[in-house]
PDB file of C-alpha atoms in Angstrom:
ATOM      1  CA  MET A   1      96.637 133.519 104.898  1.00 42.00           C
ATOM      2  CA  ILE A   2      95.472 135.489 101.905  1.00 50.00           C
ATOM      3  CA  GLY A   3      97.884 138.212 100.935  1.00 57.00           C
ATOM      4  CA  MET A   4      97.204 141.877 100.675  1.00 73.00           C
ATOM      5  CA  ILE A   5      98.973 144.767  99.109  1.00 90.00           C
ATOM      6  CA  LEU A   6      99.623 148.319 100.201  1.00 94.00           C
ATOM      7  CA  GLU A   7      99.816 151.117  97.679  1.00 95.00           C
ATOM      8  CA  THR A   8     101.235 154.620  97.532  1.00 96.00           C
ATOM      9  CA  GLU A   9     101.360 157.140  94.733  1.00 96.00           C
ATOM     10  CA  ARG A  10     104.517 155.605  93.244  1.00 97.00           C
ATOM     11  CA  LEU A  11     104.778 152.161  94.851  1.00 98.00           C
ATOM     12  CA  ILE A  12     103.089 148.837  95.445  1.00 97.00           C
ATOM     13  CA  LEU A  13     104.060 146.961  98.625  1.00 97.00           C
ATOM     14  CA  ASP A  14     103.325 143.324  97.883  1.00 97.00           C
ATOM     15  CA  ILE A  15     103.852 139.898  99.455  1.00 96.00           C
ATOM     16  CA  TRP A  16     106.677 137.693  98.214  1.00 97.00           C
ATOM     17  CA  GLN A  17     106.612 134.691  95.906  1.00 97.00           C
ATOM     18  CA  ARG A  18     109.466 132.157  95.954  1.00 97.00           C
ATOM     19  CA  ALA A  19     110.720 133.168  92.487  1.00 97.00           C
ATOM     20  CA  ASP A  20     111.085 136.820  93.559  1.00 98.00           C
ATOM     21  CA  TRP A  21     114.630 136.138  94.743  1.00 98.00           C
ATOM     22  CA  ILE A  22     115.740 136.438  91.128  1.00 98.00           C
ATOM     23  CA  GLU A  23     114.509 140.048  90.943  1.00 98.00           C
ATOM     24  CA  LEU A  24     116.020 140.818  94.364  1.00 98.00           C
ATOM     25  CA  ARG A  25     119.408 139.428  93.319  1.00 98.00           C
ATOM     26  CA  PRO A  26     120.768 142.558  91.545  1.00 98.00           C
ATOM     27  CA  ILE A  27     119.988 144.630  94.662  1.00 98.00           C
ATOM     28  CA  ALA A  28     121.374 142.130  97.198  1.00 98.00           C
ATOM     29  CA  THR A  29     124.590 141.725  95.204  1.00 98.00           C
ATOM     30  CA  ASP A  30     125.203 145.461  94.652  1.00 98.00           C
ATOM     31  CA  VAL A  31     128.222 146.413  96.772  1.00 97.00           C
ATOM     32  CA  ALA A  32     126.907 149.986  97.208  1.00 96.00           C
ATOM     33  CA  VAL A  33     123.510 148.784  98.472  1.00 96.00           C
ATOM     34  CA  MET A  34     125.189 146.308 100.816  1.00 96.00           C
ATOM     35  CA  ARG A  35     127.600 148.926 102.215  1.00 95.00           C
ATOM     36  CA  TYR A  36     125.405 149.603 105.250  1.00 94.00           C
ATOM     37  CA  ILE A  37     124.065 146.044 105.516  1.00 93.00           C
ATOM     38  CA  THR A  38     127.132 143.808 105.419  1.00 93.00           C
ATOM     39  CA  GLY A  39     129.962 146.296 105.000  1.00 92.00           C
ATOM     40  CA  GLY A  40     129.705 145.848 101.226  1.00 95.00           C
ATOM     41  CA  VAL A  41     129.698 142.056 101.004  1.00 96.00           C
ATOM     42  CA  PRO A  42     127.149 140.820  98.418  1.00 98.00           C
ATOM     43  CA  TRP A  43     124.684 138.131  99.443  1.00 98.00           C
ATOM     44  CA  SER A  44     124.942 134.650  97.909  1.00 98.00           C
ATOM     45  CA  ASP A  45     122.057 133.224  95.891  1.00 98.00           C
ATOM     46  CA  GLU A  46     121.320 130.893  98.812  1.00 98.00           C
ATOM     47  CA  LYS A  47     121.110 133.805 101.261  1.00 98.00           C
ATOM     48  CA  ILE A  48     118.795 135.746  98.929  1.00 98.00           C
ATOM     49  CA  GLN A  49     116.515 132.713  98.537  1.00 98.00           C
ATOM     50  CA  SER A  50     116.534 132.168 102.297  1.00 97.00           C
ATOM     51  CA  PHE A  51     115.565 135.811 102.889  1.00 97.00           C
ATOM     52  CA  VAL A  52     112.607 135.573 100.482  1.00 98.00           C
ATOM     53  CA  ASN A  53     111.503 132.265 101.999  1.00 97.00           C
ATOM     54  CA  ARG A  54     111.664 133.781 105.522  1.00 96.00           C
ATOM     55  CA  GLN A  55     109.437 136.672 104.392  1.00 97.00           C
ATOM     56  CA  ILE A  56     106.874 134.247 102.959  1.00 97.00           C
ATOM     57  CA  GLU A  57     106.919 132.196 106.171  1.00 96.00           C
ATOM     58  CA  LEU A  58     106.746 135.263 108.415  1.00 95.00           C
ATOM     59  CA  TYR A  59     103.761 136.684 106.545  1.00 95.00           C
ATOM     60  CA  GLY A  60     102.018 133.311 106.675  1.00 94.00           C
ATOM     61  CA  THR A  61     102.535 132.837 110.413  1.00 95.00           C
ATOM     62  CA  ARG A  62     102.539 136.386 111.798  1.00 94.00           C
ATOM     63  CA  GLY A  63     100.691 138.462 109.181  1.00 94.00           C
ATOM     64  CA  PHE A  64     103.584 140.805 108.434  1.00 95.00           C
ATOM     65  CA  SER A  65     106.878 140.790 106.579  1.00 96.00           C
ATOM     66  CA  ARG A  66     109.224 143.046 104.719  1.00 97.00           C
ATOM     67  CA  TRP A  67     107.075 143.842 101.674  1.00 98.00           C
ATOM     68  CA  LYS A  68     108.643 143.650  98.236  1.00 97.00           C
ATOM     69  CA  LEU A  69     108.575 147.091  96.616  1.00 98.00           C
ATOM     70  CA  LEU A  70     107.302 147.437  93.080  1.00 98.00           C
ATOM     71  CA  GLN A  71     107.595 150.759  91.313  1.00 97.00           C
ATOM     72  CA  LYS A  72     104.627 152.009  89.308  1.00 96.00           C
ATOM     73  CA  PRO A  73     103.686 151.883  86.487  1.00 94.00           C
ATOM     74  CA  LEU A  74     105.872 148.956  85.347  1.00 94.00           C
ATOM     75  CA  HIS A  75     105.758 146.995  88.626  1.00 95.00           C
ATOM     76  CA  ASN A  76     109.518 146.431  88.562  1.00 96.00           C
ATOM     77  CA  MET A  77     111.065 145.373  91.879  1.00 97.00           C
ATOM     78  CA  ILE A  78     113.173 148.115  93.452  1.00 98.00           C
ATOM     79  CA  GLY A  79     113.751 146.617  96.913  1.00 98.00           C
ATOM     80  CA  PHE A  80     111.790 145.964 100.051  1.00 98.00           C
ATOM     81  CA  CYS A  81     110.383 147.741 103.087  1.00 98.00           C
ATOM     82  CA  GLY A  82     108.543 146.517 106.107  1.00 97.00           C
ATOM     83  CA  VAL A  83     108.685 144.763 109.418  1.00 97.00           C
ATOM     84  CA  GLY A  84     110.640 141.598 110.059  1.00 95.00           C
ATOM     85  CA  PHE A  85     113.165 140.500 112.647  1.00 93.00           C
ATOM     86  CA  TRP A  86     116.785 141.607 112.865  1.00 84.00           C
ATOM     87  CA  ARG A  87     118.880 138.588 113.708  1.00 79.00           C
ATOM     88  CA  ASP A  88     117.672 137.090 116.990  1.00 78.00           C
ATOM     89  CA  GLU A  89     116.170 140.306 118.375  1.00 76.00           C
ATOM     90  CA  MET A  90     112.766 139.930 120.004  1.00 86.00           C
ATOM     91  CA  ASP A  91     111.318 143.245 118.821  1.00 92.00           C
ATOM     92  CA  PRO A  92     110.007 143.433 115.253  1.00 97.00           C
ATOM     93  CA  GLU A  93     112.241 145.702 113.151  1.00 97.00           C
ATOM     94  CA  ILE A  94     111.231 147.977 110.280  1.00 98.00           C
ATOM     95  CA  GLY A  95     113.805 148.226 107.552  1.00 97.00           C
ATOM     96  CA  TRP A  96     114.257 148.975 103.866  1.00 97.00           C
ATOM     97  CA  TRP A  97     116.605 148.405 100.961  1.00 97.00           C
ATOM     98  CA  LEU A  98     116.374 150.196  97.649  1.00 97.00           C
ATOM     99  CA  ALA A  99     118.119 149.663  94.342  1.00 98.00           C
ATOM    100  CA  ARG A 100     120.842 152.260  93.922  1.00 96.00           C
ATOM    101  CA  ASP A 101     119.077 154.044  91.030  1.00 96.00           C
ATOM    102  CA  CYS A 102     116.120 154.706  93.369  1.00 97.00           C
ATOM    103  CA  TRP A 103     118.108 156.459  96.099  1.00 96.00           C
ATOM    104  CA  GLY A 104     117.410 160.078  97.020  1.00 95.00           C
ATOM    105  CA  ARG A 105     113.841 160.192  95.677  1.00 97.00           C
ATOM    106  CA  GLY A 106     111.934 159.705  98.945  1.00 97.00           C
ATOM    107  CA  LEU A 107     110.785 156.209  97.997  1.00 98.00           C
ATOM    108  CA  ALA A 108     111.970 154.513 101.198  1.00 97.00           C
ATOM    109  CA  THR A 109     110.051 157.024 103.324  1.00 97.00           C
ATOM    110  CA  GLU A 110     107.030 156.709 101.035  1.00 98.00           C
ATOM    111  CA  ALA A 111     107.071 152.931 101.551  1.00 98.00           C
ATOM    112  CA  ALA A 112     107.885 153.027 105.273  1.00 97.00           C
ATOM    113  CA  ILE A 113     104.870 155.188 106.198  1.00 96.00           C
ATOM    114  CA  PRO A 114     102.196 152.651 105.148  1.00 96.00           C
ATOM    115  CA  ALA A 115     104.370 149.728 106.304  1.00 97.00           C
ATOM    116  CA  LEU A 116     104.602 151.236 109.802  1.00 96.00           C
ATOM    117  CA  ARG A 117     100.894 152.096 109.799  1.00 95.00           C
ATOM    118  CA  ASP A 118      99.999 148.525 108.793  1.00 96.00           C
ATOM    119  CA  ALA A 119     102.241 147.054 111.506  1.00 96.00           C
ATOM    120  CA  PHE A 120     100.672 149.141 114.265  1.00 96.00           C
ATOM    121  CA  GLU A 121      97.069 149.375 113.042  1.00 94.00           C
ATOM    122  CA  ARG A 122      96.271 146.062 111.296  1.00 95.00           C
ATOM    123  CA  VAL A 123      98.840 143.726 112.849  1.00 96.00           C
ATOM    124  CA  ARG A 124      98.688 145.597 116.179  1.00 96.00           C
ATOM    125  CA  LEU A 125     102.340 145.183 117.096  1.00 97.00           C
ATOM    126  CA  ASP A 126     103.192 146.738 120.450  1.00 96.00           C
ATOM    127  CA  ARG A 127     106.692 147.977 119.642  1.00 96.00           C
ATOM    128  CA  ILE A 128     108.863 148.350 116.555  1.00 97.00           C
ATOM    129  CA  VAL A 129     112.567 149.091 116.355  1.00 97.00           C
ATOM    130  CA  SER A 130     114.776 150.129 113.466  1.00 97.00           C
ATOM    131  CA  ILE A 131     118.506 149.467 113.360  1.00 97.00           C
ATOM    132  CA  ALA A 132     121.094 151.113 111.120  1.00 96.00           C
ATOM    133  CA  MET A 133     124.826 151.582 110.941  1.00 95.00           C
ATOM    134  CA  GLU A 134     125.996 154.797 112.533  1.00 93.00           C
ATOM    135  CA  GLY A 135     127.135 156.191 109.166  1.00 93.00           C
ATOM    136  CA  ASN A 136     123.887 155.458 107.324  1.00 95.00           C
ATOM    137  CA  ARG A 137     122.546 159.014 107.481  1.00 95.00           C
ATOM    138  CA  ALA A 138     119.785 158.360 104.935  1.00 96.00           C
ATOM    139  CA  SER A 139     118.222 155.545 106.991  1.00 96.00           C
ATOM    140  CA  LEU A 140     118.601 157.484 110.231  1.00 97.00           C
ATOM    141  CA  ARG A 141     116.715 160.416 108.652  1.00 96.00           C
ATOM    142  CA  ILE A 142     113.912 158.064 107.584  1.00 97.00           C
ATOM    143  CA  MET A 143     113.642 156.706 111.140  1.00 97.00           C
ATOM    144  CA  GLU A 144     113.299 160.250 112.460  1.00 95.00           C
ATOM    145  CA  LYS A 145     110.738 161.191 109.783  1.00 95.00           C
ATOM    146  CA  LEU A 146     108.677 158.184 110.868  1.00 95.00           C
ATOM    147  CA  GLY A 147     108.720 159.446 114.449  1.00 94.00           C
ATOM    148  CA  LEU A 148     110.966 156.732 115.874  1.00 96.00           C
ATOM    149  CA  THR A 149     113.266 157.977 118.617  1.00 95.00           C
ATOM    150  CA  PHE A 150     116.858 157.099 119.397  1.00 96.00           C
ATOM    151  CA  GLU A 151     117.108 154.352 122.001  1.00 95.00           C
ATOM    152  CA  ASP A 152     120.701 153.135 122.151  1.00 95.00           C
ATOM    153  CA  GLU A 153     123.828 152.238 120.275  1.00 96.00           C
ATOM    154  CA  PHE A 154     125.612 148.909 120.231  1.00 95.00           C
ATOM    155  CA  GLU A 155     128.168 146.935 118.284  1.00 93.00           C
ATOM    156  CA  SER A 156     127.573 143.840 116.178  1.00 89.00           C
ATOM    157  CA  ASP A 157     130.057 142.074 113.890  1.00 87.00           C
ATOM    158  CA  GLY A 158     132.447 145.001 114.295  1.00 89.00           C
ATOM    159  CA  PHE A 159     129.885 147.606 113.174  1.00 91.00           C
ATOM    160  CA  ARG A 160     128.572 150.462 115.320  1.00 94.00           C
ATOM    161  CA  LEU A 161     124.760 150.342 115.156  1.00 96.00           C
ATOM    162  CA  LEU A 162     122.027 152.701 116.312  1.00 97.00           C
ATOM    163  CA  ARG A 163     118.611 151.486 117.450  1.00 97.00           C
ATOM    164  CA  TYR A 164     115.529 153.670 117.181  1.00 97.00           C
ATOM    165  CA  ALA A 165     112.135 152.583 118.534  1.00 96.00           C
ATOM    166  CA  MET A 166     108.446 153.389 118.786  1.00 96.00           C
ATOM    167  CA  THR A 167     105.583 151.827 120.724  1.00 95.00           C
ATOM    168  CA  ARG A 168     102.025 151.577 119.448  1.00 94.00           C
ATOM    169  CA  GLU A 169     101.012 154.047 122.166  1.00 94.00           C
ATOM    170  CA  GLN A 170     103.580 156.548 120.871  1.00 93.00           C
ATOM    171  CA  TYR A 171     102.380 155.940 117.321  1.00 94.00           C
ATOM    172  CA  VAL A 172      98.756 156.586 118.281  1.00 91.00           C
ATOM    173  CA  ALA A 173      99.601 159.592 120.474  1.00 90.00           C
ATOM    174  CA  GLY A 174     101.843 161.289 117.931  1.00 81.00           C
ATOM    175  CA  ARG A 175     100.050 162.029 114.743  1.00 61.00           C
ATOM    176  CA  PRO A 176     101.288 159.402 112.270  1.00 56.00           C
ATOM    177  CA  PRO A 177     103.067 160.831 109.212  1.00 57.00           C
ATOM    178  CA  ALA A 178     100.712 161.899 106.435  1.00 52.00           C
ATOM    179  CA  GLY A 179     100.850 160.022 103.182  1.00 50.00           C
ATOM    180  CA  SER A 180      99.685 156.774 101.723  1.00 40.00           C
TER     181      SER A 180
END
């Protein structure tokens, strides 16, 4: 499948290449970034490579993945945003990670808007969830800005998690967030 890119004012959402794990490494090994992912445990090089390879495979087979995020104008990788699968869950899940120096600037929301639009409009997914640790206020705010609604809470690996969700019908019925 030929890749595509999504663009916003400040970001490029691009498909992954195998070597991209090297640029993702500083983010996936930052204890602060990983606080709400693994409880602060950095990912190994093997886990980072596996993640990138899964995104490449997912895009090739399903037409969507968690896009790598490149910041304009230098096209430096600052994280990822998009739809993938959380563990063995059946519903596609939208999620995001940003390098610590990019926090608090609205970049995750800016990336999530076109990623969600692409998932519902081009890929035509029927339902998307988003999962975050209970204490991850920033991600929970992004979920609400996107129009996802609280569905339930559950525990996994000793962490209290919240699940938000949206169907394509809800997406179409509620005016999608403005923006690129």
